[in-house]
CSV table of C-alpha atoms in Angstrom, one decimal:
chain,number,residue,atom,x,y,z
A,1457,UNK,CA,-2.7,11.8,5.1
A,1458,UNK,CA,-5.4,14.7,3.9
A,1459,UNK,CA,-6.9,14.1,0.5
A,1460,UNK,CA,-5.7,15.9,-2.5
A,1461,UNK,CA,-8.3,17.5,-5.0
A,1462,UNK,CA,-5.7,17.2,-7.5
A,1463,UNK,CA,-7.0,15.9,-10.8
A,1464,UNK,CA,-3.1,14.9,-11.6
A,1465,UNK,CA,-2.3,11.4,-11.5
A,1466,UNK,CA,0.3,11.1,-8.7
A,1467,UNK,CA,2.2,7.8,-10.3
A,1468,UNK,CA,2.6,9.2,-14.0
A,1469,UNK,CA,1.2,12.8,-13.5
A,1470,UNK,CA,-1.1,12.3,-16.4
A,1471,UNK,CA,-4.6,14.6,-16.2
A,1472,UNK,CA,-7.2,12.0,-14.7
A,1473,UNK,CA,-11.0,11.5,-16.2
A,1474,UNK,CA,-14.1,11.5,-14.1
A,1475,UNK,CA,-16.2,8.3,-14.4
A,1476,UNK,CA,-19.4,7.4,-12.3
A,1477,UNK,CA,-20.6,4.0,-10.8
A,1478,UNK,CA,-23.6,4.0,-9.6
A,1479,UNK,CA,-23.6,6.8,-6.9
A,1480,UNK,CA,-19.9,7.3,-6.2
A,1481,UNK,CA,-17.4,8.9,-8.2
A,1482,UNK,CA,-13.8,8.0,-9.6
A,1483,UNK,CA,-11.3,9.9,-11.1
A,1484,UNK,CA,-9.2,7.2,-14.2
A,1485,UNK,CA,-5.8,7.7,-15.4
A,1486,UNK,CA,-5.9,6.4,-19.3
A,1487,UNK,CA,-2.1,7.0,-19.3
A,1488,UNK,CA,-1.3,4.1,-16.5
A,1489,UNK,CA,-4.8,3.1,-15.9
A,1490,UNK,CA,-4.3,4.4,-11.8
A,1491,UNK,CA,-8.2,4.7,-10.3
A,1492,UNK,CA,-8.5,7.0,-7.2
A,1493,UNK,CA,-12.2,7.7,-5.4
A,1494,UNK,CA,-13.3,11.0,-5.5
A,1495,UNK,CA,-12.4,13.2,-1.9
A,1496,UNK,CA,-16.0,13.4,-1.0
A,1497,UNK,CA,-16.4,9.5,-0.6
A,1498,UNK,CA,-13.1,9.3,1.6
A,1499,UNK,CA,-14.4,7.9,5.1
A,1500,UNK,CA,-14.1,10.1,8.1
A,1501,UNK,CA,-11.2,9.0,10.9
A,1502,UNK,CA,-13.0,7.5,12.9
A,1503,UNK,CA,-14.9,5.4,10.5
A,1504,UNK,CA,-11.2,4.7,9.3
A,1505,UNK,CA,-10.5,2.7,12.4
A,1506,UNK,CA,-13.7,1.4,13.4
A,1507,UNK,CA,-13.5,-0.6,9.9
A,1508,UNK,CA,-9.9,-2.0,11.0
A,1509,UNK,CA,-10.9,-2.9,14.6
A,1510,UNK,CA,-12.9,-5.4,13.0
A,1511,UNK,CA,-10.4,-7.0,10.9
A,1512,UNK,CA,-10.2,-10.6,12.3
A,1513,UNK,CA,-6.9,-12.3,11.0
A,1514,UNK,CA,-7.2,-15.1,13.0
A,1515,UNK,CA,-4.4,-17.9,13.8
A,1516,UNK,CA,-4.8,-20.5,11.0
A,1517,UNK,CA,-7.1,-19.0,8.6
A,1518,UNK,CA,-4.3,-18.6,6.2
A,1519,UNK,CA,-3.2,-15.4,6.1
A,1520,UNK,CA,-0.1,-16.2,7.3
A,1521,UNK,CA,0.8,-18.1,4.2
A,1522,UNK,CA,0.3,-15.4,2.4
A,1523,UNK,CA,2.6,-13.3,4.6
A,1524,UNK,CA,5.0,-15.9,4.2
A,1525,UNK,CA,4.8,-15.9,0.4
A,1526,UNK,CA,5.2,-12.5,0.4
A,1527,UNK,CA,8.4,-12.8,2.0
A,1528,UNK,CA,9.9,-15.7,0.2
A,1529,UNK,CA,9.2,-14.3,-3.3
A,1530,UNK,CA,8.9,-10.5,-2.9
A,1531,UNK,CA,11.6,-9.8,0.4
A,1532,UNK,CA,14.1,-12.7,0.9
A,1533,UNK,CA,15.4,-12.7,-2.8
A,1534,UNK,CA,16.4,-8.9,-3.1
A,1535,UNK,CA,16.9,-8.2,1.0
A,1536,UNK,CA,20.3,-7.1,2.6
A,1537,UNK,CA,21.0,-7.1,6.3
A,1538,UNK,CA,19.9,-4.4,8.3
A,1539,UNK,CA,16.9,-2.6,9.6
A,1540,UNK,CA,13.3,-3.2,8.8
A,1541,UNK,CA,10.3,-1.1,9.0
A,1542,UNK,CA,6.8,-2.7,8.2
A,1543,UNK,CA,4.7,0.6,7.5
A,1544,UNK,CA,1.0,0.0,8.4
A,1545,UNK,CA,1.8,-3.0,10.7
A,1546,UNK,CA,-2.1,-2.9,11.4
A,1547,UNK,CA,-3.6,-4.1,15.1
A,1548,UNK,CA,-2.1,-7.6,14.4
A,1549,UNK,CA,1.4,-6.9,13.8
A,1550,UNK,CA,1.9,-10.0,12.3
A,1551,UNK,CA,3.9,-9.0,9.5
A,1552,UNK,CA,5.9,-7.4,11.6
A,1553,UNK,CA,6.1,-10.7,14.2
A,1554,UNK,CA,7.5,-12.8,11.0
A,1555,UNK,CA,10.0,-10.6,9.9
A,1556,UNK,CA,11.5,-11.1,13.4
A,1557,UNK,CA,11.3,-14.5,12.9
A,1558,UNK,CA,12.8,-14.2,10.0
A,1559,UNK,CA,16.0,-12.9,11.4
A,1560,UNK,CA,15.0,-9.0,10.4
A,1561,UNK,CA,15.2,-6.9,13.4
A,1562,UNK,CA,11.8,-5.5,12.8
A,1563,UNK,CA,9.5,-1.9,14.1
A,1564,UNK,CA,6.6,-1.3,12.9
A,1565,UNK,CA,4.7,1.8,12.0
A,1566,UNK,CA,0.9,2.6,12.0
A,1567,UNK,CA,-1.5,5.9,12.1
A,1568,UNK,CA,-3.7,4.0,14.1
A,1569,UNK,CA,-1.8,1.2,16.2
A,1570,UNK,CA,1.6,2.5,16.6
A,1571,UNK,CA,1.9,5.8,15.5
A,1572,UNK,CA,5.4,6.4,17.0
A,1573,UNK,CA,7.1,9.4,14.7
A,1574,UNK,CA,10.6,8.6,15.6
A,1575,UNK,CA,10.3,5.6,13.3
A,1576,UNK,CA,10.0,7.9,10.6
A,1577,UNK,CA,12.6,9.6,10.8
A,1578,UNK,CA,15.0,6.9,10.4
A,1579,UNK,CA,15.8,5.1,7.4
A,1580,UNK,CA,16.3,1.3,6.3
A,1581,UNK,CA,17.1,-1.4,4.3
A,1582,UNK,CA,14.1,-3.1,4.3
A,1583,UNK,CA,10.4,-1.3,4.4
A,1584,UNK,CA,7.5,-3.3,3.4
A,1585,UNK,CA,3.9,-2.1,2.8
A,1586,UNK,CA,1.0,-4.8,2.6
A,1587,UNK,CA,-2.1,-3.9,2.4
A,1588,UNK,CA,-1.3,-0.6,3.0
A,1589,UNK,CA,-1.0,1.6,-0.5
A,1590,UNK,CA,-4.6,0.9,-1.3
A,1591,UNK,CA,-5.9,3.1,1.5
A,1592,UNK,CA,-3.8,6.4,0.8
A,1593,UNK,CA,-6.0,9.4,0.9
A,1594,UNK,CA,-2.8,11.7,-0.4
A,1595,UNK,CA,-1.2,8.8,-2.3
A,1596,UNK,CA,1.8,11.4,-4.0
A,1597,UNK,CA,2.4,12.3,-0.2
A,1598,UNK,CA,2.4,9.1,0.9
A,1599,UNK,CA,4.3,7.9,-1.1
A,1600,UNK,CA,7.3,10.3,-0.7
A,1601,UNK,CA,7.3,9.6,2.5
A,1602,UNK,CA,7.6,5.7,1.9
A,1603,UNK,CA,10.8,6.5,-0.5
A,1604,UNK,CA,12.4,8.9,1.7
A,1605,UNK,CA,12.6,5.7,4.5
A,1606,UNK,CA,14.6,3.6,2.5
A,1607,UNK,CA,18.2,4.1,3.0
A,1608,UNK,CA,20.9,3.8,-0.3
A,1609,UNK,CA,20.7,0.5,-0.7
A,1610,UNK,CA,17.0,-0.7,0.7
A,1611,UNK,CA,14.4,-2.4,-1.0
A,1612,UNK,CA,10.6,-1.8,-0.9
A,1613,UNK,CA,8.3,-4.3,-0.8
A,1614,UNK,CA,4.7,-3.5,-1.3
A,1615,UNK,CA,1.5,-6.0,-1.5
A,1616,UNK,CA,-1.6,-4.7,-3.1
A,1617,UNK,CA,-4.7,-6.0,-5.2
A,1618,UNK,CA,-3.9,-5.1,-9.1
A,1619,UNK,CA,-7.2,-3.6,-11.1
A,1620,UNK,CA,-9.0,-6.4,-13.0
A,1621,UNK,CA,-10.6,-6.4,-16.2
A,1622,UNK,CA,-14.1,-5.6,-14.2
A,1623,UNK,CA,-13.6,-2.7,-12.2
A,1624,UNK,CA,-17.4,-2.5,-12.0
A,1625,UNK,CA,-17.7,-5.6,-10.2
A,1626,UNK,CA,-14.6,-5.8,-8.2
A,1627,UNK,CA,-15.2,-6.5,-4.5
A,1628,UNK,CA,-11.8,-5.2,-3.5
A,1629,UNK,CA,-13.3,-2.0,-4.9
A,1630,UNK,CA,-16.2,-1.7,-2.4
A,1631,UNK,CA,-14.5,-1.4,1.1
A,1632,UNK,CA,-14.7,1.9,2.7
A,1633,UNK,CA,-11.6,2.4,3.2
A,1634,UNK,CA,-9.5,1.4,-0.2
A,1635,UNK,CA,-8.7,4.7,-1.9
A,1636,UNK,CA,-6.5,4.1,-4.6
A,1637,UNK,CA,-6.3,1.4,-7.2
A,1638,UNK,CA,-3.2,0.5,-9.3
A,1639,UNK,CA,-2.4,-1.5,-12.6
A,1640,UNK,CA,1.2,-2.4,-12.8
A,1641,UNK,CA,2.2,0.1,-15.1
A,1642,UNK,CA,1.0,2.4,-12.5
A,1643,UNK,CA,3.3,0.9,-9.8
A,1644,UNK,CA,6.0,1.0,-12.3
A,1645,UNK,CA,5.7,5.0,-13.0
A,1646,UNK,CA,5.7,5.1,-9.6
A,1647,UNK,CA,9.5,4.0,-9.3
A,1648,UNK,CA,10.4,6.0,-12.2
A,1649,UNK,CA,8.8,9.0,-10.4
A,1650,UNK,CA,10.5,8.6,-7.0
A,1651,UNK,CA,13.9,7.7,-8.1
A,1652,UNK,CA,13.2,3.9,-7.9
A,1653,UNK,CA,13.9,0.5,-10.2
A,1654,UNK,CA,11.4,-2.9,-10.2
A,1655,UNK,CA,13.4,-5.9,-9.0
A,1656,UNK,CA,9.9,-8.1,-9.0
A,1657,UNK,CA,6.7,-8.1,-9.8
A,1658,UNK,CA,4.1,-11.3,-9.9
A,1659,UNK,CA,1.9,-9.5,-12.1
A,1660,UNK,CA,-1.2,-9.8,-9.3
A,1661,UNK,CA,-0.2,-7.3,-6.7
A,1662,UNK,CA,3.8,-8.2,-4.8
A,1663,UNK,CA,6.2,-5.8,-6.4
A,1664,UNK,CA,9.7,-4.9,-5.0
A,1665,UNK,CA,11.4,-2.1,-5.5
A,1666,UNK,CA,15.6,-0.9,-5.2
């Protein structure tokens, strides 16, 4: 997705503020409290994947749990039968390996790691984002595009890191590649932007939309 210079915030459309740490530049939403990182500190491509080749989700270091989490409390309560699309499967897939196992009948999507098109241009009952929505460079863009795969009666399930009370000193904040950082009244403008209504939130970063 190519960066937008807009100074608009794309989940409540609110004029953002300019704000400086250190060095690098953000641009605030006081309306919903949505944080983007100014264009010029957006990483190259290549960068881009060289950071998520070294991602090392290994068997048994818990992640899985948390995938499984995710699925009991923000998928398996609100699901219906049908198709499944996890969008930014990653190099793992193993999002994308549980849903299977879950009885889902599973593709996965990713710019880097399976960048088939033709699995955009279907539509299903189930899409789930994890770890993804963080790293839009275009976030209004992207996420049109993650609407417009959900068929009349699918769900979206999205996992994310909410803003804490010290943005400053918020680790999440300081990878490369996160781009974009919500508050939960950002996520729910979101839905009310693109046509969408919160079944769940945990209030620390699951949140399903209808």
């Amino acid at each position: 997705m190519n960066s937008s210079s807009s100074t608009e915030c794309p989940c409540c459309r609110g004029a953002t503020e300019a704000f400086a740490l250190g060095k690098e530049t953000f641009h605030r939403c006081p309306a919903c409290g949505f944080i983007r990182k100014d264009s010029s500190l957006h990483p190259s491509s290549e960068a881009e994947r060289a950071r998520y080749d070294r991602h090392q989700n290994a068997a048994g270091d818990g992640y899985d749990q948390v995938l499984e989490t995710f699925l009991e409390t923000a998928v398996k309560p609100f699901a219906v039968p049908g198709k499944a699309l996890d969008f930014g499967c990653g190099k793992s897939g193993r999002l994308l390996a549980l849903l299977r196992q879950y009885g889902f009948p599973a593709v996965g999507y990713d710019p880097f790691y399976a960048p088939d098109p033709a699995v955009l241009k279907q539509t299903y009952e189930l899409v789930t984002a994890t770890e993804v929505v963080e790293h839009f460079r275009d976030p209004e863009t992207a996420w049109r595009l993650l609407c417009g795969l959900l068929a009349p009666q699918g769900i979206l399930a999205v996992s994310t890191r909410l803003i804490p009370a010290d943005f400053a000193g918020w680790w999440y904040r300081r990878d490369e590649t996160h781009l974009c950082f919500y508050t939960e009244r950002a996520l729910v403008c979101i839905a009310c932007r693109f046509g969408l209504r919160v079944l769940h939130t945990d209030a620390a970063g699951f949140i399903t939309f209808h």
